[in-house]
mmCIF file of C-alpha atoms in Angstrom:
data_model
loop_
_atom_site.group_PDB
_atom_site.id
_atom_site.type_symbol
_atom_site.label_atom_id
_atom_site.label_comp_id
_atom_site.label_asym_id
_atom_site.label_seq_id
_atom_site.Cartn_x
_atom_site.Cartn_y
_atom_site.Cartn_z
ATOM 1 C CA MET A 998 -11.486 -18.219 -0.566
ATOM 2 C CA THR A 999 -11.349 -19.152 3.110
ATOM 3 C CA VAL A 1000 -9.492 -17.290 5.817
ATOM 4 C CA THR A 1001 -7.486 -19.694 7.984
ATOM 5 C CA THR A 1002 -4.543 -19.374 10.326
ATOM 6 C CA GLU A 1003 -2.309 -20.569 7.487
ATOM 7 C CA ASN A 1004 -3.874 -18.086 5.043
ATOM 8 C CA PRO A 1005 -4.868 -15.024 7.009
ATOM 9 C CA ARG A 1006 -5.016 -12.780 3.922
ATOM 10 C CA PHE A 1007 -8.260 -12.096 2.148
ATOM 11 C CA ASN A 1008 -8.025 -10.223 -1.170
ATOM 12 C CA GLY A 1009 -4.422 -9.571 -0.116
ATOM 13 C CA VAL A 1010 -5.579 -7.862 3.088
ATOM 14 C CA ASP A 1011 -4.117 -9.101 6.375
ATOM 15 C CA THR A 1012 -7.504 -9.280 8.078
ATOM 16 C CA ALA A 1013 -6.152 -10.490 11.421
ATOM 17 C CA THR A 1014 -3.950 -7.387 11.677
ATOM 18 C CA LEU A 1015 -6.792 -5.234 10.375
ATOM 19 C CA PHE A 1016 -9.098 -6.340 13.183
ATOM 20 C CA ALA A 1017 -6.272 -6.156 15.758
ATOM 21 C CA THR A 1018 -5.596 -2.565 14.641
ATOM 22 C CA LEU A 1019 -9.268 -1.673 15.034
ATOM 23 C CA ASP A 1020 -9.211 -3.135 18.570
ATOM 24 C CA ALA A 1021 -6.039 -1.234 19.430
ATOM 25 C CA VAL A 1022 -7.534 2.061 18.227
ATOM 26 C CA LYS A 1023 -10.736 1.395 20.180
ATOM 27 C CA GLY A 1024 -8.566 1.020 23.297
ATOM 28 C CA THR A 1025 -6.406 4.108 22.643
ATOM 29 C CA ASN A 1026 -8.038 6.662 20.350
ATOM 30 C CA GLN A 1027 -4.819 8.701 20.089
ATOM 31 C CA ILE A 1028 -3.309 6.003 17.874
ATOM 32 C CA ALA A 1029 -5.670 7.215 15.141
ATOM 33 C CA GLU A 1030 -4.300 10.787 15.027
ATOM 34 C CA PHE A 1031 -2.250 11.011 11.817
ATOM 35 C CA GLN A 1032 -0.531 13.803 9.942
ATOM 36 C CA PHE A 1033 0.488 13.358 6.310
ATOM 37 C CA ARG A 1034 2.928 15.654 4.509
ATOM 38 C CA ALA A 1035 4.562 16.586 1.242
ATOM 39 C CA THR A 1036 7.445 18.943 0.461
ATOM 40 C CA ASN A 1037 7.524 20.682 -2.902
ATOM 41 C CA THR A 1038 10.388 22.321 -4.802
ATOM 42 C CA TRP A 1039 9.816 24.554 -7.809
ATOM 43 C CA VAL A 1040 12.022 23.524 -10.756
ATOM 44 C CA SER A 1041 11.230 25.936 -13.632
ATOM 45 C CA GLY A 1042 8.093 27.301 -15.214
ATOM 46 C CA THR A 1043 5.108 25.160 -14.272
ATOM 47 C CA HIS A 1044 7.371 22.189 -13.447
ATOM 48 C CA ASN A 1045 7.766 21.316 -9.760
ATOM 49 C CA GLN A 1046 8.458 18.218 -7.665
ATOM 50 C CA SER A 1047 6.935 16.929 -4.446
ATOM 51 C CA THR A 1048 8.670 14.554 -2.070
ATOM 52 C CA ILE A 1049 6.735 12.237 0.255
ATOM 53 C CA TYR A 1050 8.529 10.375 3.041
ATOM 54 C CA GLY A 1051 7.744 11.149 6.696
ATOM 55 C CA PHE A 1052 4.404 11.171 8.484
ATOM 56 C CA HIS A 1053 3.056 11.074 12.006
ATOM 57 C CA GLY A 1054 0.788 8.340 13.298
ATOM 58 C CA ALA A 1055 0.239 5.861 16.109
ATOM 59 C CA LYS A 1056 1.774 8.409 18.507
ATOM 60 C CA GLN A 1057 5.147 8.573 16.745
ATOM 61 C CA GLU A 1058 7.073 9.959 13.787
ATOM 62 C CA MET A 1059 7.211 7.397 11.010
ATOM 63 C CA LEU A 1060 8.921 6.990 7.614
ATOM 64 C CA HIS A 1061 7.703 5.288 4.487
ATOM 65 C CA GLN A 1062 9.936 2.475 3.230
ATOM 66 C CA ALA A 1063 11.119 4.776 0.412
ATOM 67 C CA THR A 1064 11.313 8.466 -0.445
ATOM 68 C CA TRP A 1065 9.007 9.129 -3.380
ATOM 69 C CA THR A 1066 9.316 12.115 -5.708
ATOM 70 C CA PHE A 1067 6.577 13.160 -8.122
ATOM 71 C CA ASP A 1068 6.889 15.655 -10.963
ATOM 72 C CA ALA A 1069 3.989 17.906 -11.832
ATOM 73 C CA ASP A 1070 3.797 20.154 -14.874
ATOM 74 C CA HIS A 1071 1.431 21.493 -17.491
ATOM 75 C CA PRO A 1072 1.311 19.951 -20.970
ATOM 76 C CA ALA A 1073 2.502 21.964 -23.962
ATOM 77 C CA VAL A 1074 -1.065 22.994 -24.836
ATOM 78 C CA LEU A 1075 -1.146 24.687 -21.415
ATOM 79 C CA VAL A 1076 2.258 26.328 -21.899
ATOM 80 C CA GLY A 1077 4.220 23.778 -19.868
ATOM 81 C CA GLU A 1078 6.823 21.167 -20.817
ATOM 82 C CA ASP A 1079 4.834 18.055 -19.827
ATOM 83 C CA ASN A 1080 7.423 16.777 -17.342
ATOM 84 C CA GLY A 1081 4.631 15.096 -15.377
ATOM 85 C CA PRO A 1082 0.861 15.013 -14.939
ATOM 86 C CA THR A 1083 -1.038 18.150 -14.101
ATOM 87 C CA PRO A 1084 -1.924 18.728 -10.434
ATOM 88 C CA THR A 1085 -5.585 18.106 -11.257
ATOM 89 C CA GLU A 1086 -4.743 14.635 -12.614
ATOM 90 C CA TYR A 1087 -2.968 13.798 -9.356
ATOM 91 C CA LEU A 1088 -6.173 14.873 -7.605
ATOM 92 C CA LEU A 1089 -8.186 12.375 -9.657
ATOM 93 C CA HIS A 1090 -5.632 9.670 -8.833
ATOM 94 C CA ALA A 1091 -5.909 10.534 -5.119
ATOM 95 C CA LEU A 1092 -9.674 10.130 -5.261
ATOM 96 C CA VAL A 1093 -9.790 6.854 -7.153
ATOM 97 C CA SER A 1094 -6.942 5.249 -5.195
ATOM 98 C CA CYS A 1095 -8.612 6.166 -1.898
ATOM 99 C CA LEU A 1096 -11.885 4.576 -2.978
ATOM 100 C CA VAL A 1097 -10.122 1.419 -4.203
ATOM 101 C CA SER A 1098 -7.893 0.966 -1.109
ATOM 102 C CA GLY A 1099 -10.944 1.351 1.097
ATOM 103 C CA LEU A 1100 -12.987 -0.997 -1.048
ATOM 104 C CA ALA A 1101 -10.346 -3.737 -0.681
ATOM 105 C CA ASN A 1102 -10.259 -3.370 3.109
ATOM 106 C CA ILE A 1103 -14.035 -3.353 3.411
ATOM 107 C CA ALA A 1104 -14.424 -6.374 1.119
ATOM 108 C CA ALA A 1105 -11.848 -8.287 3.165
ATOM 109 C CA ALA A 1106 -13.530 -7.376 6.460
ATOM 110 C CA ARG A 1107 -16.810 -8.693 5.025
ATOM 111 C CA SER A 1108 -15.232 -11.789 3.392
ATOM 112 C CA VAL A 1109 -16.359 -10.573 -0.027
ATOM 113 C CA THR A 1110 -14.011 -11.930 -2.700
ATOM 114 C CA LEU A 1111 -12.588 -9.562 -5.318
ATOM 115 C CA THR A 1112 -11.098 -10.814 -8.560
ATOM 116 C CA GLU A 1113 -10.936 -7.519 -10.477
ATOM 117 C CA VAL A 1114 -11.403 -3.834 -9.713
ATOM 118 C CA THR A 1115 -10.766 -1.418 -12.568
ATOM 119 C CA THR A 1116 -11.881 2.152 -12.291
ATOM 120 C CA THR A 1117 -11.868 5.230 -14.474
ATOM 121 C CA VAL A 1118 -12.204 8.783 -13.223
ATOM 122 C CA GLU A 1119 -12.882 11.891 -15.298
ATOM 123 C CA GLY A 1120 -13.007 15.517 -14.272
ATOM 124 C CA ASP A 1121 -14.445 18.344 -16.365
ATOM 125 C CA ILE A 1122 -12.786 21.728 -16.036
ATOM 126 C CA ASP A 1123 -13.365 24.943 -17.948
ATOM 127 C CA LEU A 1124 -10.112 26.883 -17.889
ATOM 128 C CA LEU A 1125 -11.902 30.209 -18.372
ATOM 129 C CA GLY A 1126 -11.944 30.205 -14.556
ATOM 130 C CA ILE A 1127 -8.246 29.854 -13.754
ATOM 131 C CA LEU A 1128 -7.305 32.005 -16.736
ATOM 132 C CA GLY A 1129 -9.336 34.820 -15.194
ATOM 133 C CA LEU A 1130 -11.462 35.153 -18.337
ATOM 134 C CA SER A 1131 -14.886 34.608 -16.759
ATOM 135 C CA ASP A 1132 -16.302 35.417 -13.344
ATOM 136 C CA ASP A 1133 -19.053 32.838 -13.887
ATOM 137 C CA VAL A 1134 -16.716 29.844 -14.188
ATOM 138 C CA ARG A 1135 -15.132 28.243 -11.128
ATOM 139 C CA ASN A 1136 -11.391 27.522 -11.018
ATOM 140 C CA GLY A 1137 -11.651 23.800 -10.347
ATOM 141 C CA PHE A 1138 -13.477 20.775 -11.693
ATOM 142 C CA GLU A 1139 -17.161 21.334 -12.342
ATOM 143 C CA GLN A 1140 -17.840 17.643 -11.814
ATOM 144 C CA ILE A 1141 -15.985 14.379 -11.341
ATOM 145 C CA ARG A 1142 -17.280 10.979 -12.505
ATOM 146 C CA VAL A 1143 -15.971 7.665 -11.180
ATOM 147 C CA SER A 1144 -16.866 4.384 -12.942
ATOM 148 C CA PHE A 1145 -16.104 1.088 -11.227
ATOM 149 C CA THR A 1146 -15.929 -2.362 -12.792
ATOM 150 C CA VAL A 1147 -15.870 -4.849 -9.914
ATOM 151 C CA ARG A 1148 -15.774 -8.630 -10.337
ATOM 152 C CA GLY A 1149 -15.706 -11.465 -7.822
ATOM 153 C CA ASP A 1150 -18.519 -12.177 -5.425
ATOM 154 C CA ASP A 1151 -22.256 -11.616 -5.767
ATOM 155 C CA ALA A 1152 -23.105 -8.343 -7.571
ATOM 156 C CA ASP A 1153 -25.177 -6.921 -4.715
ATOM 157 C CA LYS A 1154 -22.433 -7.582 -2.186
ATOM 158 C CA LEU A 1155 -19.907 -5.905 -4.480
ATOM 159 C CA LYS A 1156 -22.147 -2.863 -4.946
ATOM 160 C CA ASP A 1157 -22.553 -2.588 -1.181
ATOM 161 C CA VAL A 1158 -18.783 -2.686 -0.739
ATOM 162 C CA VAL A 1159 -18.323 0.144 -3.269
ATOM 163 C CA GLU A 1160 -21.006 2.180 -1.514
ATOM 164 C CA GLN A 1161 -19.352 1.656 1.863
ATOM 165 C CA SER A 1162 -15.973 2.683 0.388
ATOM 166 C CA ARG A 1163 -17.601 5.939 -0.732
ATOM 167 C CA ARG A 1164 -19.076 6.458 2.729
ATOM 168 C CA ARG A 1165 -15.665 5.955 4.384
ATOM 169 C CA SER A 1166 -13.269 7.562 1.908
ATOM 170 C CA ALA A 1167 -11.031 10.320 3.234
ATOM 171 C CA VAL A 1168 -10.465 11.883 -0.193
ATOM 172 C CA TYR A 1169 -14.117 11.617 -1.273
ATOM 173 C CA ASP A 1170 -15.042 13.403 1.951
ATOM 174 C CA VAL A 1171 -12.717 16.365 1.464
ATOM 175 C CA LEU A 1172 -13.570 16.690 -2.231
ATOM 176 C CA THR A 1173 -17.332 16.656 -1.725
ATOM 177 C CA ASN A 1174 -17.503 18.500 1.599
ATOM 178 C CA GLY A 1175 -14.453 20.750 1.415
ATOM 179 C CA VAL A 1176 -11.669 21.228 3.952
ATOM 180 C CA PRO A 1177 -10.104 24.331 5.518
ATOM 181 C CA VAL A 1178 -6.736 25.169 3.897
ATOM 182 C CA SER A 1179 -4.455 27.774 5.486
ATOM 183 C CA ILE A 1180 -1.526 29.325 3.637
ATOM 184 C CA GLU A 1181 1.538 30.992 5.180
ATOM 185 C CA VAL A 1182 4.199 32.815 3.208
ATOM 186 C CA ASP A 1183 7.818 33.609 4.018
ATOM 187 C CA ALA A 1184 8.709 35.938 1.132
ATOM 188 C CA GLY A 1185 11.760 38.033 0.340
ATOM 189 C CA MET B 289 16.022 39.084 -15.722
ATOM 190 C CA THR B 290 14.785 40.794 -18.859
ATOM 191 C CA VAL B 291 12.389 39.337 -21.364
ATOM 192 C CA THR B 292 13.642 39.880 -24.884
ATOM 193 C CA THR B 293 12.977 38.300 -28.240
ATOM 194 C CA GLU B 294 16.134 36.240 -27.752
ATOM 195 C CA ASN B 295 15.057 35.207 -24.247
ATOM 196 C CA PRO B 296 11.296 35.001 -24.183
ATOM 197 C CA ARG B 297 11.192 32.827 -21.044
ATOM 198 C CA PHE B 298 10.659 34.369 -17.638
ATOM 199 C CA ASN B 299 11.157 32.054 -14.629
ATOM 200 C CA GLY B 300 11.151 29.285 -17.238
ATOM 201 C CA VAL B 301 7.695 30.309 -18.458
ATOM 202 C CA ASP B 302 7.231 30.958 -22.181
ATOM 203 C CA THR B 303 5.397 34.213 -21.622
ATOM 204 C CA ALA B 304 4.867 34.938 -25.329
ATOM 205 C CA THR B 305 3.007 31.638 -25.717
ATOM 206 C CA LEU B 306 1.198 32.217 -22.424
ATOM 207 C CA PHE B 307 -0.211 35.522 -23.632
ATOM 208 C CA ALA B 308 -0.949 34.096 -27.102
ATOM 209 C CA THR B 309 -2.878 31.252 -25.448
ATOM 210 C CA LEU B 310 -4.895 33.728 -23.407
ATOM 211 C CA ASP B 311 -5.730 35.638 -26.582
ATOM 212 C CA ALA B 312 -6.729 32.442 -28.404
ATOM 213 C CA VAL B 313 -9.048 31.422 -25.553
ATOM 214 C CA LYS B 314 -10.590 34.882 -25.455
ATOM 215 C CA GLY B 315 -11.394 34.451 -29.144
ATOM 216 C CA THR B 316 -12.744 30.892 -28.860
ATOM 217 C CA ASN B 317 -13.930 29.996 -25.352
ATOM 218 C CA GLN B 318 -14.371 26.323 -26.282
ATOM 219 C CA ILE B 319 -10.580 25.894 -26.342
ATOM 220 C CA ALA B 320 -10.715 26.144 -22.550
ATOM 221 C CA GLU B 321 -12.962 23.111 -22.047
ATOM 222 C CA PHE B 322 -10.731 20.346 -20.703
ATOM 223 C CA GLN B 323 -11.303 16.877 -19.308
ATOM 224 C CA PHE B 324 -8.612 15.133 -17.275
ATOM 225 C CA ARG B 325 -8.634 11.394 -16.520
ATOM 226 C CA ALA B 326 -7.019 8.548 -14.644
ATOM 227 C CA THR B 327 -7.518 4.782 -14.880
ATOM 228 C CA ASN B 328 -6.949 2.659 -11.801
ATOM 229 C CA THR B 329 -6.276 -1.067 -11.424
ATOM 230 C CA TRP B 330 -6.469 -2.843 -8.080
ATOM 231 C CA VAL B 331 -3.354 -4.948 -7.416
ATOM 232 C CA SER B 332 -3.843 -6.618 -4.005
ATOM 233 C CA GLY B 333 -4.966 -5.459 -0.581
ATOM 234 C CA THR B 334 -4.738 -1.681 -0.335
ATOM 235 C CA HIS B 335 -2.239 -1.542 -3.228
ATOM 236 C CA ASN B 336 -3.510 -0.137 -6.529
ATOM 237 C CA GLN B 337 -2.092 1.717 -9.534
ATOM 238 C CA SER B 338 -3.367 4.660 -11.545
ATOM 239 C CA THR B 339 -2.343 5.416 -15.104
ATOM 240 C CA ILE B 340 -2.464 8.913 -16.550
ATOM 241 C CA TYR B 341 -2.045 9.487 -20.286
ATOM 242 C CA GLY B 342 -4.920 10.877 -22.363
ATOM 243 C CA PHE B 343 -6.954 14.019 -21.850
ATOM 244 C CA HIS B 344 -9.270 16.281 -23.803
ATOM 245 C CA GLY B 345 -8.580 19.938 -24.406
ATOM 246 C CA ALA B 346 -8.413 22.650 -27.044
ATOM 247 C CA LYS B 347 -11.258 20.884 -28.887
ATOM 248 C CA GLN B 348 -9.363 17.604 -29.387
ATOM 249 C CA GLU B 349 -8.204 14.379 -27.764
ATOM 250 C CA MET B 350 -4.612 14.752 -26.591
ATOM 251 C CA LEU B 351 -1.883 12.552 -25.106
ATOM 252 C CA HIS B 352 0.823 13.365 -22.617
ATOM 253 C CA GLN B 353 4.380 12.771 -23.842
ATOM 254 C CA ALA B 354 4.545 9.668 -21.607
ATOM 255 C CA THR B 355 2.232 7.238 -19.832
ATOM 256 C CA TRP B 356 2.664 7.670 -16.101
ATOM 257 C CA THR B 357 1.764 5.042 -13.520
ATOM 258 C CA PHE B 358 1.483 5.771 -9.809
ATOM 259 C CA ASP B 359 1.252 3.226 -6.994
ATOM 260 C CA ALA B 360 -0.879 3.950 -3.957
ATOM 261 C CA ASP B 361 -0.962 1.851 -0.811
ATOM 262 C CA HIS B 362 -1.235 2.092 2.950
ATOM 263 C CA PRO B 363 1.871 1.872 5.143
ATOM 264 C CA ALA B 364 2.363 -1.152 7.425
ATOM 265 C CA VAL B 365 0.977 0.749 10.421
ATOM 266 C CA LEU B 366 -2.273 1.030 8.437
ATOM 267 C CA VAL B 367 -2.229 -2.638 7.433
ATOM 268 C CA GLY B 368 -0.814 -2.097 3.938
ATOM 269 C CA GLU B 369 2.519 -2.983 2.343
ATOM 270 C CA ASP B 370 3.754 0.563 1.669
ATOM 271 C CA ASN B 371 4.134 0.095 -2.082
ATOM 272 C CA GLY B 372 3.467 3.804 -2.576
ATOM 273 C CA PRO B 373 2.158 6.903 -0.812
ATOM 274 C CA THR B 374 -1.314 6.934 0.664
ATOM 275 C CA PRO B 375 -4.089 8.517 -1.426
ATOM 276 C CA THR B 376 -4.245 11.404 1.052
ATOM 277 C CA GLU B 377 -0.565 12.197 0.447
ATOM 278 C CA TYR B 378 -1.223 12.364 -3.302
ATOM 279 C CA LEU B 379 -4.004 14.820 -2.476
ATOM 280 C CA LEU B 380 -1.535 17.059 -0.607
ATOM 281 C CA HIS B 381 0.864 16.843 -3.569
ATOM 282 C CA ALA B 382 -1.968 17.811 -5.940
ATOM 283 C CA LEU B 383 -2.728 20.888 -3.851
ATOM 284 C CA VAL B 384 0.817 22.132 -3.448
ATOM 285 C CA SER B 385 1.831 21.456 -7.060
ATOM 286 C CA CYS B 386 -1.226 23.344 -8.311
ATOM 287 C CA LEU B 387 -0.405 26.370 -6.186
ATOM 288 C CA VAL B 388 3.256 26.333 -7.301
ATOM 289 C CA SER B 389 2.546 25.877 -11.034
ATOM 290 C CA GLY B 390 0.080 28.751 -10.871
ATOM 291 C CA LEU B 391 2.484 30.897 -8.891
ATOM 292 C CA ALA B 392 5.173 30.470 -11.548
ATOM 293 C CA ASN B 393 2.802 31.466 -14.353
ATOM 294 C CA ILE B 394 1.466 34.460 -12.463
ATOM 295 C CA ALA B 395 4.969 35.650 -11.504
ATOM 296 C CA ALA B 396 6.067 35.392 -15.148
ATOM 297 C CA ALA B 397 3.007 37.274 -16.377
ATOM 298 C CA ARG B 398 3.837 40.061 -13.896
ATOM 299 C CA SER B 399 7.611 39.976 -14.579
ATOM 300 C CA VAL B 400 8.251 39.045 -10.945
ATOM 301 C CA THR B 401 11.518 37.102 -10.673
ATOM 302 C CA LEU B 402 11.585 33.841 -8.707
ATOM 303 C CA THR B 403 14.830 32.302 -7.492
ATOM 304 C CA GLU B 404 13.396 29.746 -5.048
ATOM 305 C CA VAL B 405 10.000 28.338 -4.139
ATOM 306 C CA THR B 406 9.935 25.584 -1.532
ATOM 307 C CA THR B 407 6.697 24.594 0.078
ATOM 308 C CA THR B 408 5.544 22.182 2.734
ATOM 309 C CA VAL B 409 2.016 20.930 3.151
ATOM 310 C CA GLU B 410 0.578 19.064 6.137
ATOM 311 C CA GLY B 411 -2.840 17.534 6.631
ATOM 312 C CA ASP B 412 -4.280 16.387 9.962
ATOM 313 C CA ILE B 413 -6.564 13.385 9.905
ATOM 314 C CA ASP B 414 -8.138 11.436 12.745
ATOM 315 C CA LEU B 415 -8.676 7.893 11.520
ATOM 316 C CA LEU B 416 -11.507 7.290 13.987
ATOM 317 C CA GLY B 417 -13.655 8.601 11.115
ATOM 318 C CA ILE B 418 -12.713 6.215 8.313
ATOM 319 C CA LEU B 419 -12.414 3.320 10.765
ATOM 320 C CA GLY B 420 -16.064 3.861 11.669
ATOM 321 C CA LEU B 421 -15.210 4.275 15.362
ATOM 322 C CA SER B 422 -16.713 7.737 15.901
ATOM 323 C CA ASP B 423 -19.678 9.508 14.365
ATOM 324 C CA ASP B 424 -18.222 12.850 15.471
ATOM 325 C CA VAL B 425 -15.053 12.587 13.398
ATOM 326 C CA ARG B 426 -15.046 13.247 9.653
ATOM 327 C CA ASN B 427 -13.418 10.810 7.227
ATOM 328 C CA GLY B 428 -11.002 13.251 5.640
ATOM 329 C CA PHE B 429 -8.477 15.865 6.680
ATOM 330 C CA GLU B 430 -9.668 18.199 9.424
ATOM 331 C CA GLN B 431 -7.326 20.903 8.175
ATOM 332 C CA ILE B 432 -4.513 21.412 5.707
ATOM 333 C CA ARG B 433 -1.641 23.873 6.175
ATOM 334 C CA VAL B 434 0.580 25.118 3.357
ATOM 335 C CA SER B 435 3.828 27.005 4.097
ATOM 336 C CA PHE B 436 5.630 28.791 1.283
ATOM 337 C CA THR B 437 9.214 30.004 1.220
ATOM 338 C CA VAL B 438 9.530 32.271 -1.812
ATOM 339 C CA ARG B 439 12.704 34.120 -2.792
ATOM 340 C CA GLY B 440 13.483 36.443 -5.673
ATOM 341 C CA ASP B 441 11.866 39.796 -6.153
ATOM 342 C CA ASP B 442 10.484 42.261 -3.624
ATOM 343 C CA ALA B 443 8.714 40.527 -0.699
ATOM 344 C CA ASP B 444 5.379 42.292 -1.226
ATOM 345 C CA LYS B 445 5.317 41.367 -4.904
ATOM 346 C CA LEU B 446 6.074 37.737 -4.026
ATOM 347 C CA LYS B 447 3.304 37.660 -1.411
ATOM 348 C CA ASP B 448 0.862 39.085 -3.952
ATOM 349 C CA VAL B 449 1.842 36.366 -6.428
ATOM 350 C CA VAL B 450 1.218 33.641 -3.828
ATOM 351 C CA GLU B 451 -2.151 35.177 -2.972
ATOM 352 C CA GLN B 452 -3.136 35.300 -6.641
ATOM 353 C CA SER B 453 -2.087 31.663 -7.081
ATOM 354 C CA ARG B 454 -4.451 30.753 -4.235
ATOM 355 C CA ARG B 455 -7.243 32.758 -5.868
ATOM 356 C CA ARG B 456 -6.749 30.954 -9.203
ATOM 357 C CA SER B 457 -5.855 27.418 -8.136
ATOM 358 C CA ALA B 458 -8.056 24.622 -9.486
ATOM 359 C CA VAL B 459 -7.159 22.205 -6.679
ATOM 360 C CA TYR B 460 -7.452 24.812 -3.903
ATOM 361 C CA ASP B 461 -10.921 25.606 -5.236
ATOM 362 C CA VAL B 462 -12.223 22.044 -5.190
ATOM 363 C CA LEU B 463 -10.665 21.307 -1.795
ATOM 364 C CA THR B 464 -12.063 24.378 -0.088
ATOM 365 C CA ASN B 465 -15.406 24.605 -1.901
ATOM 366 C CA GLY B 466 -16.102 20.969 -2.735
ATOM 367 C CA VAL B 467 -17.036 19.411 -6.062
ATOM 368 C CA PRO B 468 -19.838 17.026 -7.096
ATOM 369 C CA VAL B 469 -18.548 13.454 -7.478
ATOM 370 C CA SER B 470 -20.749 10.800 -9.094
ATOM 371 C CA ILE B 471 -20.012 7.082 -8.816
ATOM 372 C CA GLU B 472 -21.237 4.329 -11.156
ATOM 373 C CA VAL B 473 -20.732 0.624 -10.546
ATOM 374 C CA ASP B 474 -20.689 -2.326 -12.941
ATOM 375 C CA ALA B 475 -20.603 -5.249 -10.481
ATOM 376 C CA GLY B 476 -20.799 -9.007 -10.896
#
């Protein structure tokens, strides 16, 4: 695959705009200050819905092209009604999708062709923690495993691209290094 | 709201089953060992899709009542095509939905009535990190803020329920304390 003026996309990535964006951010660092958001409404029991639409970035308020709503719930075995995935499954999706989006950008920037990227992610959790039945068990995942199958260019180049996606993933960073979370409550 | 044999649900939570589940887990700790999963397929550019369906728990392989697929992408301002939320927005949804599902269970277990729970979550991220333009900026969120509006019972009881949901949230735990993530690659 060759990048030309007529075909500026590489692996579906608009590389010309990607490099232009990098140059713009180098010139004005403030463009890179983003804020992402979600709004959640409790429905009943463990079922609740989040809405994702507006965000801040490039020095302005912005809107996605659509308003997305996602249901979360517990399955019946965890005393819910299974109206959607569990929150922890959304967390796994956030991790894997971040790694894959980054991988595609990095491969395009390096002119490394991708023909297939399929990935599985598994997280082990012992619910004795969140059920309050053991002080020795943490509430969250004890470990998460990600397995990539990547096809296209030379194997070493593909492995390097996966490694760089790990090194530059926003979600991998917060999951492995932690992030401060503050909570405010208006109750009554 | 009164819990009776005719109306065993409190805030939509089946409290009888909740307590029976706790008793079952106390008797056989292995029931609490769960594994959650997602499978991701790259589509094009920063667009990819995760599928969530099977999981392991209560000593058996289980399936959700439906197969759910979620699109992730970057918005146009981040050189994507906005086919879905960004991975970082899914992360915020995972956090808030975990806190709210837990809150509902805890309120039910304590017979604290909920009439409304609406929550916003914001995460600040400076993209100089993931763009590789500054060594001083981390890749992920610098901070996350969660704001609850909770209505129903006495304000102090509601605040206590929110605090307990924070103390027992799986996603809050991994975000604030970190979790080991391993990555394997089959490339070629």
